[in-house]
Structures are given as structure tokens and as C-alpha cells.
């Protein structure tokens, strides 16, 4: 007979007389020896006899970014004061326009001169004499309607401000040491203190927006590369050894920070030309580095639910995701946060940190570059310019600013149907130099039409027209691909031959004119295209001063486009129209 046994279990559950959750929340332990046994089972007794960090000492040196090089490594170094103008306002600023900038700026400057003189009580006859000595010339053609009206209205009471500024600067001089001599054209005007004071104030204003001694509509920034639509510059600072140069090779405009810089092997200024680094010492209590989703350090603390790292998954080939998860789960509780106050526009070299634990033991912590080199592995760093070991760079940049309406806008796009690229000038200067939309300068439609067919022929067949070519819009300029060896290398700006044997109008803006003088690298025209703008920027510096400059911005485009160019078309009379008669 087989004996059958049954195994049963009994469980003892405590019943609390206290209806609250207070005893359970306390997590009281009646047998501390049980906890010691669990620690022995988990191997916690095999750990190092080390204390928790309690105090930190950070040692280093800080030096200002006191030299600037605008352009490539062949450009000269120039002194730079980080406490002055922000770095963007210097590296992005175009050269100010000169006396040939156009009638729009000349009229604005003339109105400013009239206001300065009237505010100081200068007689109306004197202002009329200034206007007659430097009359404002209005272009005969190529003006937008609104620009022509503004210029005609300004010419009634204002002179050519740029011409007057050039003459006043030639007779009075520049800077604080200006004299009181009027130019020869104003020899018959009686000199007064109010007139001289108003002219000085006018010249101070002109120097912020134009160069009376220069010519043209301005020039690109010294570091601008039209082939790649970007700017290059470098800054330098002294160190305990050899000075270091930090280069921004591909700055496309906008916010500038430390991640745009990287250590460069180019020659830096001599150590005697740079300020000596200042020793840095920071003492503070140790604080853990926290981030959303980090493991909680306290027993009853609940992790932040906005970031659930435990639910994240990563495949074997997703290296970046694996690194983030490993850092969060393995090393998330080993990092300490040490705020270090440094001056804007400086490079701080963190040499070492001394960690003092709760037992009073002092442990020297070398930079990661030194520790990694000792064990023969690559350096790991979270922040810092590429190639600049254990350095903290605080760029003298702007937190925010204001951008005006674009004074020029060019869209670069690909046209796969025509196997071309196109540069579309949406906004450019008219004959007066004022930014206008291209639609305002389109010629009126040609009312002429080809002669009608005889009545008998018209009754026998429908009216058809043959068109040799449908031209591209007037503001569309072709980008012709050119190859080097067997590979597409770059694009050059071409011009369209019209049906009457004439070429289309050249570009009106600076951006496309510079591109036509050089070329555009093939990799700079992706499928989504590019959008180039020039706009006036305004921002306040750390000292509260107002900074104005004209900057260039490069942004992604809106995709491919089609110009509408077609050849050898036969269209009904009502579709062909009469506006394309020169191309027939």
C-alpha cells in the first residue's frame, strides 16, 4: 500500500492594533543581527573601508580669451576684450556701407541730420542751405513704388546724408577731437555753436551705421566663406604652458557657445601678448549630481516619473543608448556637482580636485585625461571643446537678441527635372538700396499680341502658338553644376539667355553677387535646400550697452523646386498669351 503524504504550510501574519500605517512606515527591525547576516550574504563586508564625500577642494587656473582671429589660420591675431562687445557681434558683423550704399540710406541719414540741427535750434535757412549743397539724387529706374515715394518726399527737406557726412568728416575730422570747420560747400553758412554741435552729433550717429569714408554697400565678414556659407574664427588664451587656440570652423550664425569651438594646432599669440592665468581655488560641500530619472538615494524617495529609464530599451548596435543607460544605472550615484564661478569670456583649466570624506581622509582626483592615459584608454568627457583637455570655456556670448526683417533673402534649391540648382532672390535691394520683395520690381505685362490670322484660316483651324522657351522667373538664377574629374564638385551661378538674345538681369543682392564671384560647394546644397538671410541684429551686452550689426544666417530650406522652364511648346492661343512675345 502506497502511503500518500501531503505537505502544508502555515503563515503567520501580524495584526496591528494601530489602524494607521505609522509602524510599517518606520520599518523597525527587531533583530539587527539578521541585517548583518544579509550584508554578509550579499558580500557587502568585502567592500572598501571608505567614507562618503563631504567636502571638495577644486584647484585650477583661469585666463581670459584675449585674442581673436577672424578667418583661417593665415589671418592675423587681433586683441580682444571679452568685457566689450559680444563675440557674435564681432565675428558676424559685416563691414558698414559707404557713400555709395544707395539713396535709401542717404535719405535716412539726411533726415537724421535735419533732426539733429532742428533739435538744437539751427535756423531753417541754414538747413535749406545744407540741403541745397548736398541734394538727394533719386534713381531714374529700378525703384519700387514705395521707395520712389519715400525718396521724393525726403528730397523736399533732407539732403544726401552720406555725402554730407563724408564732407563734414573731411573738414571736421573724426573722433572726439573734431573741429568746427565747415566744408567748402557750406562756406556761405554762418558758423554757430548749435550748428557745430548738431554736426558732431550727426557724425556720431553715422559712424554707428555707415562709413562715410568707405564705398559700396558693405563687405562680408572677414571670416565668411561663400563656398560653404559659413564663418570661421578662432580665439586664444594663455595657459600654464603653451597658449592654446580654440577654433570655430563652421559657424553658420545664431547662438554661439563652447560646443562650436575645438582645440586647434595653429600658432597662437606669444605668451607675452596674453594675460597671465589667475590661480583658481574653490572650496564647497559635496553635492550629488541629479538628473531626471536618476536612481533615488533615499530609502522612501520616489524617482521622477517624467523620465522612466528602466523602461528604456536599446539594441546591441545602439551604442549611444547603451552608454546613457549604463551611466544612469551604474555611475549615476557616483557623480558630484561642483559649481565653479568663472568670468565670461575665459578658459578655466581644472587641474585637480581634493575629496575630503566623512572620516577626514583626503583623496586626490586627477582629471579624466590624466587618469585615462595612465591605464592606456581613450579619454572620456561630458563637456568641453574637442581636443582641449579638462578645460572649461565660457564664451562671451549673448543669451538672446532681436533680429529685424530680412534685408536680403536667397533660397537655394535643387531642380531634379532640369538637373540644375536655383538661387531664388526673394528679397533684395532695389536701385535705392532699400530691401523690397521681388514682385514689386516685375515689369508690367506686354500688351502686344501677334497679328491675327486671316478670317478664312481662323475659321478653318484653331488658333495655336509655338513657343521656343518658357523662361524662368526674373528672380530665379541658375546654379550650373561643374565636375572635377568624375565627380560633381560645385555649382556656379549662371544666367539665362532669353528668346530675344539678351541675358536675364544680374543679381541685385550681395549674397548672390558673392556666390557668383566664387562658387558653391556641392555638399552645401542638399535635397532640402538652403535659406540665406541678411538681417540687422540688436542685443544688449552684459554692461547694458546696445550692439547693432548686420549678420548672415543659414537655415534649412523647404525642399526641391521647379522653375517652370520648358522648351518647344505648342499651346492654344488663350494659354500662350501675349506676355512672352520676346521669346517667340
Coordinates of C-alpha atoms in Angstrom, one line a residue:
X1 CA 0.0 0.0 0.0
X2 CA 1.4 3.3 -1.0
X3 CA 1.5 6.0 1.5
X4 CA 0.5 9.4 0.3
X5 CA 1.9 12.4 2.1
X6 CA 0.7 16.0 1.9
X7 CA 2.9 19.0 2.7
X8 CA 1.2 22.0 4.1
X9 CA 2.5 25.5 5.0
X10 CA 1.3 27.8 7.7
X11 CA 1.9 31.5 7.5
X12 CA 1.8 33.8 10.5
X13 CA 0.6 37.3 9.7
X14 CA 0.8 40.2 12.2
X15 CA -2.3 42.0 13.0
X16 CA -1.7 45.6 14.1
X17 CA -3.9 47.2 16.7
X18 CA -2.9 50.6 15.4
X19 CA -5.2 51.4 12.3
X20 CA -2.6 53.9 11.0
X21 CA 0.4 53.0 8.8
X22 CA 2.9 54.5 11.1
X23 CA 4.6 51.2 12.4
X24 CA 5.0 49.9 8.8
X25 CA 6.4 53.2 7.6
X26 CA 9.0 53.2 10.4
X27 CA 10.4 49.8 9.1
X28 CA 11.5 48.8 12.6
X29 CA 13.9 45.9 12.9
X30 CA 13.7 43.7 16.0
X31 CA 16.8 41.7 15.2
X32 CA 19.8 43.7 13.9
X33 CA 21.8 40.5 13.6
X34 CA 19.6 39.5 10.7
X35 CA 20.6 42.6 8.8
X36 CA 24.2 41.8 9.4
X37 CA 23.7 38.3 8.1
X38 CA 22.1 39.7 4.9
X39 CA 25.0 42.1 4.4
X40 CA 27.4 39.1 4.8
X41 CA 25.3 37.1 2.2
X42 CA 25.4 39.9 -0.3
X43 CA 29.1 40.5 0.1
X44 CA 28.9 43.9 1.5
X45 CA 31.6 43.2 4.0
X46 CA 34.1 42.8 1.2
X47 CA 33.8 46.5 0.3
X48 CA 36.5 49.1 0.9
X49 CA 36.5 50.9 4.2
X50 CA 35.8 54.4 2.6
X51 CA 33.7 57.2 3.8
X52 CA 31.2 59.3 1.9
X53 CA 32.4 62.6 0.3
X54 CA 31.8 65.6 2.5
X55 CA 34.0 68.4 1.2
X56 CA 35.6 69.3 -2.0
X57 CA 38.6 71.4 -3.0
X58 CA 39.0 72.4 -6.7
X59 CA 42.3 73.7 -8.0
X60 CA 42.9 75.3 -11.4
X61 CA 43.7 78.5 -13.3
X62 CA 41.6 80.9 -15.4
X63 CA 42.7 83.1 -18.3
X64 CA 40.6 85.4 -20.5
X65 CA 40.1 84.8 -24.2
X66 CA 42.2 87.8 -25.1
X67 CA 43.0 87.3 -28.8
X68 CA 40.7 86.9 -31.8
X69 CA 41.5 85.7 -35.3
X70 CA 38.7 86.3 -37.9
X71 CA 39.2 83.9 -40.8
X72 CA 41.5 81.0 -41.4
X73 CA 44.9 80.4 -39.9
X74 CA 46.6 82.9 -42.2
X75 CA 44.6 85.8 -40.8
X76 CA 46.4 87.9 -38.1
X77 CA 45.6 87.8 -34.4
X78 CA 44.0 90.9 -33.0
X79 CA 43.4 92.0 -29.4
X80 CA 40.0 91.1 -27.9
X81 CA 38.3 92.3 -24.8
X82 CA 35.6 89.8 -23.6
X83 CA 34.1 92.6 -21.4
X84 CA 33.3 94.6 -24.6
X85 CA 31.2 93.6 -27.5
X86 CA 29.8 90.0 -27.6
X87 CA 31.7 87.6 -29.8
X88 CA 28.7 87.2 -32.2
X89 CA 28.6 91.0 -32.8
X90 CA 32.3 90.9 -33.9
X91 CA 32.6 87.7 -35.9
X92 CA 29.3 88.1 -37.7
X93 CA 29.3 91.8 -38.4
X94 CA 29.6 93.0 -42.0
X95 CA 31.6 96.0 -42.9
X96 CA 29.5 99.2 -42.7
X97 CA 28.2 100.6 -46.0
X98 CA 29.9 103.6 -47.6
X99 CA 28.8 106.7 -49.6
X100 CA 27.6 104.5 -52.5
X101 CA 25.2 102.5 -50.3
X102 CA 22.2 103.9 -52.1
X103 CA 19.6 106.6 -51.9
X104 CA 17.6 105.0 -49.2
X105 CA 20.4 105.1 -46.6
X106 CA 21.4 108.6 -47.9
X107 CA 17.8 109.8 -47.3
X108 CA 17.7 108.3 -43.8
X109 CA 21.0 109.9 -42.9
X110 CA 19.8 113.3 -44.3
X111 CA 16.6 113.1 -42.2
X112 CA 18.8 112.4 -39.2
X113 CA 21.0 115.5 -39.9
X114 CA 17.9 117.7 -40.2
X115 CA 16.5 116.4 -36.9
X116 CA 19.9 117.0 -35.1
X117 CA 20.0 120.5 -36.4
X118 CA 16.4 121.3 -35.6
X119 CA 16.6 120.0 -32.1
X120 CA 19.4 122.4 -31.4
X121 CA 17.6 125.4 -32.8
X122 CA 19.5 125.9 -36.0
X123 CA 17.8 128.3 -38.4
X124 CA 15.6 127.0 -41.1
X125 CA 17.6 128.9 -43.7
X126 CA 20.8 127.1 -42.7
X127 CA 19.1 123.7 -43.0
X128 CA 17.9 124.7 -46.5
X129 CA 21.4 125.7 -47.4
X130 CA 22.7 122.3 -46.3
X131 CA 20.0 120.6 -48.4
X132 CA 20.9 122.6 -51.5
X133 CA 24.6 122.0 -51.0
X134 CA 24.1 118.2 -51.0
X135 CA 20.9 117.4 -52.9
X136 CA 19.5 113.9 -52.7
X137 CA 19.6 112.1 -56.1
X138 CA 16.8 109.8 -56.9
X139 CA 17.5 106.9 -59.3
X140 CA 15.5 107.1 -62.6
X141 CA 14.6 103.4 -62.8
X142 CA 14.7 100.2 -60.8
X143 CA 12.8 101.6 -57.9
X144 CA 9.9 100.1 -56.1
X145 CA 6.8 102.3 -55.9
X146 CA 7.0 102.7 -52.2
X147 CA 10.7 103.5 -52.3
X148 CA 10.2 106.1 -55.0
X149 CA 7.5 107.9 -53.0
X150 CA 9.6 107.9 -49.8
X151 CA 12.6 109.3 -51.7
X152 CA 10.6 112.1 -53.4
X153 CA 9.1 113.1 -50.0
X154 CA 12.5 113.0 -48.3
X155 CA 14.2 115.1 -51.1
X156 CA 11.9 118.0 -50.3
X157 CA 13.5 118.8 -47.0
X158 CA 16.5 116.5 -46.4
X159 CA 20.0 116.4 -48.1
X160 CA 22.1 113.5 -49.2
X161 CA 23.2 112.4 -45.7
X162 CA 26.0 110.2 -46.7
X163 CA 27.6 112.9 -49.0
X164 CA 27.2 115.4 -46.2
X165 CA 28.7 113.1 -43.7
X166 CA 31.7 112.4 -45.9
X167 CA 32.3 116.2 -46.4
X168 CA 31.8 117.0 -42.7
X169 CA 34.2 114.3 -41.7
X170 CA 36.8 115.6 -44.1
X171 CA 36.6 119.1 -42.7
X172 CA 35.9 118.4 -39.0
X173 CA 37.9 115.2 -38.6
X174 CA 36.9 112.1 -36.7
X175 CA 36.6 111.0 -33.1
X176 CA 36.4 113.3 -30.0
X177 CA 38.9 115.8 -31.4
X178 CA 36.6 117.1 -34.2
X179 CA 37.0 120.7 -35.1
X180 CA 34.5 123.4 -36.1
X181 CA 35.5 123.9 -39.8
X182 CA 32.7 123.5 -42.3
X183 CA 33.2 122.0 -45.8
X184 CA 33.7 124.3 -48.8
X185 CA 30.2 123.7 -50.0
X186 CA 28.9 125.4 -46.8
X187 CA 31.3 128.4 -47.0
X188 CA 28.4 130.8 -47.1
X189 CA 26.7 129.4 -44.0
X190 CA 27.3 131.3 -40.7
X191 CA 29.0 129.0 -38.2
X192 CA 27.3 128.7 -34.8
X193 CA 27.8 126.6 -31.7
X194 CA 24.4 124.9 -32.4
X195 CA 25.4 124.1 -36.0
X196 CA 28.7 122.6 -34.9
X197 CA 27.2 120.6 -32.1
X198 CA 24.5 119.2 -34.4
X199 CA 27.1 118.2 -37.0
X200 CA 29.1 116.4 -34.3
X201 CA 26.1 114.5 -33.0
X202 CA 25.2 113.6 -36.6
X203 CA 28.7 112.2 -37.3
X204 CA 28.5 110.2 -34.1
X205 CA 25.3 108.6 -35.3
X206 CA 26.6 108.0 -38.9
X207 CA 29.7 106.1 -37.5
X208 CA 27.3 103.5 -36.0
X209 CA 25.5 102.7 -39.2
X210 CA 27.9 103.7 -42.1
X211 CA 31.4 104.5 -43.0
X212 CA 31.5 108.0 -44.6
X213 CA 35.0 107.3 -45.9
X214 CA 34.1 104.0 -47.5
X215 CA 32.4 103.0 -50.7
X216 CA 29.9 100.3 -51.7
X217 CA 27.1 98.6 -49.9
X218 CA 29.4 96.9 -47.4
X219 CA 31.6 93.8 -47.4
X220 CA 31.2 90.3 -45.9
X221 CA 32.7 89.5 -42.5
X222 CA 36.4 88.7 -42.7
X223 CA 35.8 85.0 -41.8
X224 CA 32.9 84.4 -44.3
X225 CA 33.4 81.5 -46.7
X226 CA 30.9 81.9 -49.7
X227 CA 31.7 78.4 -51.0
X228 CA 30.4 76.8 -47.8
X229 CA 28.1 79.5 -46.5
X230 CA 29.7 79.7 -43.1
X231 CA 32.2 81.7 -40.9
X232 CA 35.5 80.7 -39.3
X233 CA 37.2 82.3 -36.4
X234 CA 39.5 81.5 -33.5
X235 CA 40.1 82.7 -30.0
X236 CA 43.2 82.2 -27.8
X237 CA 44.0 82.2 -24.1
X238 CA 47.2 81.7 -22.1
X239 CA 47.8 78.6 -20.1
X240 CA 50.5 77.4 -17.6
X241 CA 52.5 76.2 -20.6
X242 CA 51.9 76.9 -24.2
X243 CA 49.0 79.2 -25.2
X244 CA 46.0 77.4 -26.7
X245 CA 44.0 78.4 -29.8
X246 CA 40.3 77.4 -30.0
X247 CA 38.8 77.5 -33.4
X248 CA 35.1 77.6 -34.6
X249 CA 35.5 76.2 -38.2
X250 CA 31.8 76.1 -39.2
X251 CA 29.7 78.8 -37.6
X252 CA 26.5 79.4 -39.5
X253 CA 25.3 82.2 -37.4
X254 CA 23.0 82.4 -34.5
X255 CA 23.7 81.4 -30.9
X256 CA 27.4 80.7 -30.2
X257 CA 28.6 78.6 -27.3
X258 CA 31.5 76.3 -26.2
X259 CA 30.4 73.4 -28.4
X260 CA 31.3 75.4 -31.6
X261 CA 35.0 75.5 -30.5
X262 CA 37.7 72.9 -30.7
X263 CA 41.4 72.9 -30.0
X264 CA 43.5 73.9 -33.0
X265 CA 47.1 73.2 -33.7
X266 CA 47.6 76.6 -35.3
X267 CA 50.1 79.1 -33.9
X268 CA 48.7 81.1 -31.0
X269 CA 49.9 84.5 -30.0
X270 CA 53.1 84.8 -28.0
X271 CA 52.7 84.2 -24.2
X272 CA 53.8 87.8 -23.6
X273 CA 50.8 89.1 -25.6
X274 CA 48.2 87.3 -23.4
X275 CA 47.3 87.9 -19.8
X276 CA 48.8 85.5 -17.3
X277 CA 46.4 82.9 -15.9
X278 CA 44.9 83.6 -12.5
X279 CA 45.0 80.8 -9.9
X280 CA 41.6 79.4 -9.0
X281 CA 40.6 77.7 -5.7
X282 CA 37.0 76.6 -4.9
X283 CA 36.0 75.1 -1.5
X284 CA 32.5 73.8 -1.0
X285 CA 30.4 71.0 0.4
X286 CA 29.9 67.9 -1.8
X287 CA 26.5 67.7 -3.6
X288 CA 25.3 64.8 -5.7
X289 CA 24.6 65.3 -9.3
X290 CA 20.9 64.7 -10.0
X291 CA 19.1 64.4 -13.3
X292 CA 15.5 63.4 -14.3
X293 CA 15.2 59.6 -13.9
X294 CA 18.3 59.2 -11.7
X295 CA 18.1 56.4 -9.1
X296 CA 16.8 57.6 -5.8
X297 CA 19.4 57.8 -3.0
X298 CA 17.0 57.8 -0.1
X299 CA 15.0 54.8 1.2
X300 CA 11.5 56.1 0.8
X301 CA 12.2 58.6 -2.1
X302 CA 10.3 58.0 -5.3
X303 CA 12.1 58.6 -8.6
X304 CA 11.0 61.3 -11.0
X305 CA 8.3 59.8 -13.2
X306 CA 8.8 62.2 -16.2
X307 CA 11.8 60.1 -17.3
X308 CA 11.5 56.3 -16.8
X309 CA 14.9 55.0 -17.7
X310 CA 14.0 51.5 -16.5
X311 CA 11.5 51.2 -19.4
X312 CA 14.1 52.2 -22.0
X313 CA 15.4 49.6 -24.4
X314 CA 18.5 49.5 -26.5
X315 CA 19.8 47.1 -29.1
X316 CA 23.4 45.9 -29.2
X317 CA 24.2 48.3 -32.1
X318 CA 22.6 51.4 -30.3
X319 CA 25.8 52.5 -28.6
X320 CA 24.6 55.9 -27.6
X321 CA 21.6 54.5 -25.8
X322 CA 23.6 51.8 -24.0
X323 CA 26.1 54.5 -22.8
X324 CA 23.3 56.6 -21.4
X325 CA 21.6 53.7 -19.6
X326 CA 24.9 52.4 -18.2
X327 CA 25.8 55.9 -16.9
X328 CA 22.4 56.3 -15.3
X329 CA 22.3 52.9 -13.6
X330 CA 25.9 52.2 -12.8
X331 CA 27.5 55.6 -12.3
X332 CA 24.5 57.8 -11.6
X333 CA 25.2 57.9 -7.9
X334 CA 28.9 58.4 -8.2
X335 CA 28.9 61.9 -9.6
X336 CA 29.3 65.1 -7.6
X337 CA 28.2 68.6 -8.7
X338 CA 30.7 71.4 -8.2
X339 CA 29.5 74.8 -9.3
X340 CA 32.5 77.0 -10.3
X341 CA 32.1 80.7 -10.9
X342 CA 34.2 81.9 -13.7
X343 CA 34.3 85.2 -15.7
X344 CA 32.5 85.3 -19.1
X345 CA 35.0 85.1 -21.9
X346 CA 37.5 82.9 -20.1
X347 CA 39.1 79.5 -20.3
X348 CA 39.5 77.7 -17.0
X349 CA 41.9 74.9 -16.6
X350 CA 40.7 72.4 -13.9
X351 CA 43.9 70.7 -12.7
X352 CA 42.8 68.6 -9.7
X353 CA 40.1 68.1 -7.1
X354 CA 40.7 67.0 -3.5
X355 CA 37.8 65.0 -1.9
X356 CA 37.6 65.0 1.9
X357 CA 35.4 62.2 3.2
X358 CA 33.5 62.0 6.5
X359 CA 36.5 60.4 8.2
X360 CA 38.7 63.3 7.3
X361 CA 40.7 61.4 4.7
X362 CA 41.9 63.4 1.6
X363 CA 41.9 61.8 -1.8
X364 CA 43.4 63.5 -4.9
X365 CA 41.3 63.2 -8.0
X366 CA 43.2 63.9 -11.2
X367 CA 41.4 65.0 -14.4
X368 CA 40.0 62.2 -16.6
X369 CA 42.6 62.8 -19.3
X370 CA 45.4 62.0 -16.8
X371 CA 43.7 59.0 -15.3
X372 CA 42.7 57.6 -18.7
X373 CA 46.2 58.0 -20.1
X374 CA 47.7 56.1 -17.1
X375 CA 45.6 53.0 -17.9
X376 CA 46.0 53.3 -21.6
X377 CA 42.5 54.1 -22.7
X378 CA 40.8 56.9 -24.5
X379 CA 39.6 60.0 -22.7
X380 CA 36.0 60.3 -21.7
X381 CA 34.5 63.7 -21.0
X382 CA 31.0 65.0 -20.9
X383 CA 31.6 68.7 -21.5
X384 CA 34.5 70.6 -23.1
X385 CA 35.8 71.7 -26.5
X386 CA 37.2 68.8 -28.6
X387 CA 40.9 68.4 -28.0
X388 CA 41.1 70.8 -25.1
X389 CA 41.8 68.6 -22.1
X390 CA 40.0 69.3 -18.8
X391 CA 39.1 72.9 -19.8
X392 CA 36.0 74.8 -19.1
X393 CA 35.4 77.5 -21.7
X394 CA 32.8 80.2 -21.1
X395 CA 32.2 82.0 -24.4
X396 CA 31.3 85.8 -24.1
X397 CA 28.1 85.3 -26.0
X398 CA 24.5 86.6 -25.9
X399 CA 21.6 85.0 -24.2
X400 CA 19.1 86.4 -26.7
X401 CA 18.7 89.2 -29.1
X402 CA 16.3 90.7 -31.6
X403 CA 16.5 90.2 -35.4
X404 CA 14.9 92.7 -37.8
X405 CA 13.2 92.0 -41.0
X406 CA 15.5 90.4 -43.6
X407 CA 17.2 93.0 -45.8
X408 CA 18.1 90.2 -48.2
X409 CA 16.8 86.6 -48.6
X410 CA 18.0 83.9 -51.0
X411 CA 16.6 80.4 -51.3
X412 CA 19.0 77.8 -52.7
X413 CA 17.2 74.7 -54.1
X414 CA 17.7 71.7 -56.4
X415 CA 15.6 71.2 -59.6
X416 CA 15.9 67.5 -60.5
X417 CA 13.7 67.9 -63.6
X418 CA 16.2 70.4 -65.1
X419 CA 19.3 68.8 -63.5
X420 CA 20.1 72.2 -62.1
X421 CA 20.2 74.2 -58.9
X422 CA 18.4 77.6 -58.5
X423 CA 19.2 80.7 -56.4
X424 CA 15.9 82.5 -55.8
X425 CA 16.2 86.1 -54.7
X426 CA 13.1 86.6 -52.7
X427 CA 14.2 89.9 -51.0
X428 CA 16.9 92.1 -52.4
X429 CA 17.8 95.8 -52.8
X430 CA 16.2 98.0 -55.4
X431 CA 18.1 100.8 -57.1
X432 CA 17.9 102.9 -54.0
X433 CA 19.4 100.1 -51.8
X434 CA 16.1 99.5 -49.9
X435 CA 15.1 95.9 -49.4
X436 CA 12.0 95.0 -51.4
X437 CA 10.2 91.9 -52.5
X438 CA 10.9 90.8 -56.0
X439 CA 7.2 91.1 -57.0
X440 CA 7.4 94.9 -56.7
X441 CA 10.1 95.1 -59.4
X442 CA 8.4 92.9 -62.0
X443 CA 7.9 94.7 -65.4
X444 CA 4.3 95.3 -66.4
X445 CA 2.9 92.7 -68.9
X446 CA 3.4 93.4 -72.6
X447 CA 0.0 94.1 -74.1
X448 CA 1.2 93.4 -77.6
X449 CA 0.0 90.3 -79.3
X450 CA 0.9 88.6 -82.6
X451 CA -1.2 89.5 -85.6
X452 CA -4.5 87.7 -86.1
X453 CA -4.8 85.1 -88.8
X454 CA -7.0 85.8 -91.8
X455 CA -10.6 85.2 -91.3
X456 CA -10.8 82.1 -93.6
X457 CA -7.8 80.5 -91.9
X458 CA -9.1 81.3 -88.4
X459 CA -12.4 79.7 -89.2
X460 CA -10.7 76.5 -90.5
X461 CA -8.4 75.8 -87.7
X462 CA -8.0 76.7 -84.0
X463 CA -5.5 79.4 -83.0
X464 CA -2.2 77.8 -81.9
X465 CA 1.1 79.3 -81.0
X466 CA 4.5 77.8 -80.8
X467 CA 6.8 78.9 -78.0
X468 CA 10.5 78.2 -78.2
X469 CA 11.1 78.5 -74.4
X470 CA 9.2 79.4 -71.3
X471 CA 11.7 81.4 -69.3
X472 CA 12.3 81.2 -65.6
X473 CA 11.0 84.0 -63.4
X474 CA 13.3 87.0 -63.4
X475 CA 14.5 86.4 -59.8
X476 CA 15.5 82.8 -60.4
X477 CA 19.2 82.4 -61.2
X478 CA 20.5 79.0 -62.3
X479 CA 23.2 77.2 -60.4
X480 CA 25.2 75.2 -63.0
X481 CA 26.8 72.0 -61.8
X482 CA 30.5 71.6 -62.6
X483 CA 32.6 68.4 -62.2
X484 CA 36.2 67.8 -61.3
X485 CA 37.4 64.5 -62.7
X486 CA 34.4 62.2 -62.5
X487 CA 32.6 63.8 -59.5
X488 CA 30.3 66.7 -59.1
X489 CA 32.3 69.3 -57.3
X490 CA 30.5 72.6 -57.1
X491 CA 27.8 74.9 -58.6
X492 CA 28.4 78.2 -60.3
X493 CA 25.9 81.0 -60.8
X494 CA 24.8 81.2 -64.5
X495 CA 22.5 83.5 -66.5
X496 CA 19.6 82.6 -68.7
X497 CA 19.6 83.5 -72.4
X498 CA 16.2 85.0 -73.3
X499 CA 14.5 84.4 -76.6
X500 CA 15.5 87.9 -77.9
X501 CA 19.2 87.1 -77.4
X502 CA 19.6 89.1 -74.2
X503 CA 20.6 87.8 -70.8
X504 CA 18.5 88.0 -67.8
X505 CA 19.1 90.7 -65.2
X506 CA 22.1 90.2 -62.8
X507 CA 21.6 89.7 -59.1
X508 CA 20.6 92.6 -57.0
X509 CA 21.8 91.4 -53.6
X510 CA 25.2 91.0 -52.0
X511 CA 24.8 87.3 -51.2
X512 CA 24.2 86.1 -54.8
X513 CA 26.9 88.5 -56.1
X514 CA 29.5 87.0 -53.8
X515 CA 28.3 83.5 -54.8
X516 CA 28.7 84.4 -58.5
X517 CA 32.2 85.6 -57.8
X518 CA 33.2 82.3 -56.2
X519 CA 31.2 79.0 -56.3
X520 CA 29.0 76.9 -54.1
X521 CA 30.4 73.5 -52.9
X522 CA 28.2 70.6 -54.0
X523 CA 27.7 69.3 -50.4
X524 CA 26.3 72.7 -49.3
X525 CA 23.1 72.2 -51.5
X526 CA 21.2 69.2 -50.0
X527 CA 17.8 68.0 -51.2
X528 CA 16.1 70.2 -48.6
X529 CA 17.9 73.2 -49.9
X530 CA 19.2 76.2 -48.0
X531 CA 17.8 79.6 -47.0
X532 CA 20.2 82.5 -46.6
X533 CA 19.3 85.8 -45.0
X534 CA 20.9 89.1 -44.0
X535 CA 19.2 91.0 -41.2
X536 CA 20.1 93.6 -38.7
X537 CA 20.6 92.2 -35.2
X538 CA 20.2 94.2 -31.9
X539 CA 21.2 93.0 -28.5
X540 CA 22.3 94.3 -25.1
X541 CA 25.7 93.3 -23.8
X542 CA 26.5 92.4 -20.2
X543 CA 27.2 96.0 -19.4
X544 CA 23.8 97.1 -20.8
X545 CA 25.2 98.7 -24.0
X546 CA 23.3 98.3 -27.2
X547 CA 25.0 96.5 -30.1
X548 CA 23.8 96.6 -33.7
X549 CA 25.3 94.6 -36.6
X550 CA 24.2 93.1 -39.8
X551 CA 24.6 89.3 -39.7
X552 CA 24.1 86.4 -42.1
X553 CA 22.1 83.3 -41.2
X554 CA 22.0 79.9 -42.9
X555 CA 18.9 77.7 -42.3
X556 CA 17.4 74.6 -44.0
X557 CA 15.2 75.1 -47.0
X558 CA 11.8 73.8 -47.9
X559 CA 12.7 71.1 -50.3
X560 CA 13.2 70.8 -54.1
X561 CA 11.6 73.2 -56.6
X562 CA 10.8 73.6 -60.3
X563 CA 11.4 76.8 -62.2
X564 CA 8.8 76.1 -64.9
X565 CA 11.3 76.3 -67.7
X566 CA 10.1 74.4 -70.8
X567 CA 11.2 74.2 -74.4
X568 CA 9.4 73.8 -77.8
X569 CA 5.8 74.1 -76.7
X570 CA 2.7 74.4 -78.8
X571 CA -0.2 75.9 -76.9
X572 CA -3.6 77.3 -77.6
X573 CA -3.8 81.0 -78.1
X574 CA -5.6 81.6 -74.8
X575 CA -2.9 79.7 -72.9
X576 CA 0.1 81.1 -74.6
X577 CA -0.8 84.7 -74.0
X578 CA 1.0 87.7 -75.3
X579 CA 3.3 88.4 -72.4
X580 CA 6.1 86.2 -73.8
X581 CA 6.4 87.8 -77.2
X582 CA 10.2 88.5 -77.0
X583 CA 10.8 84.7 -76.5
X584 CA 8.8 83.6 -79.5

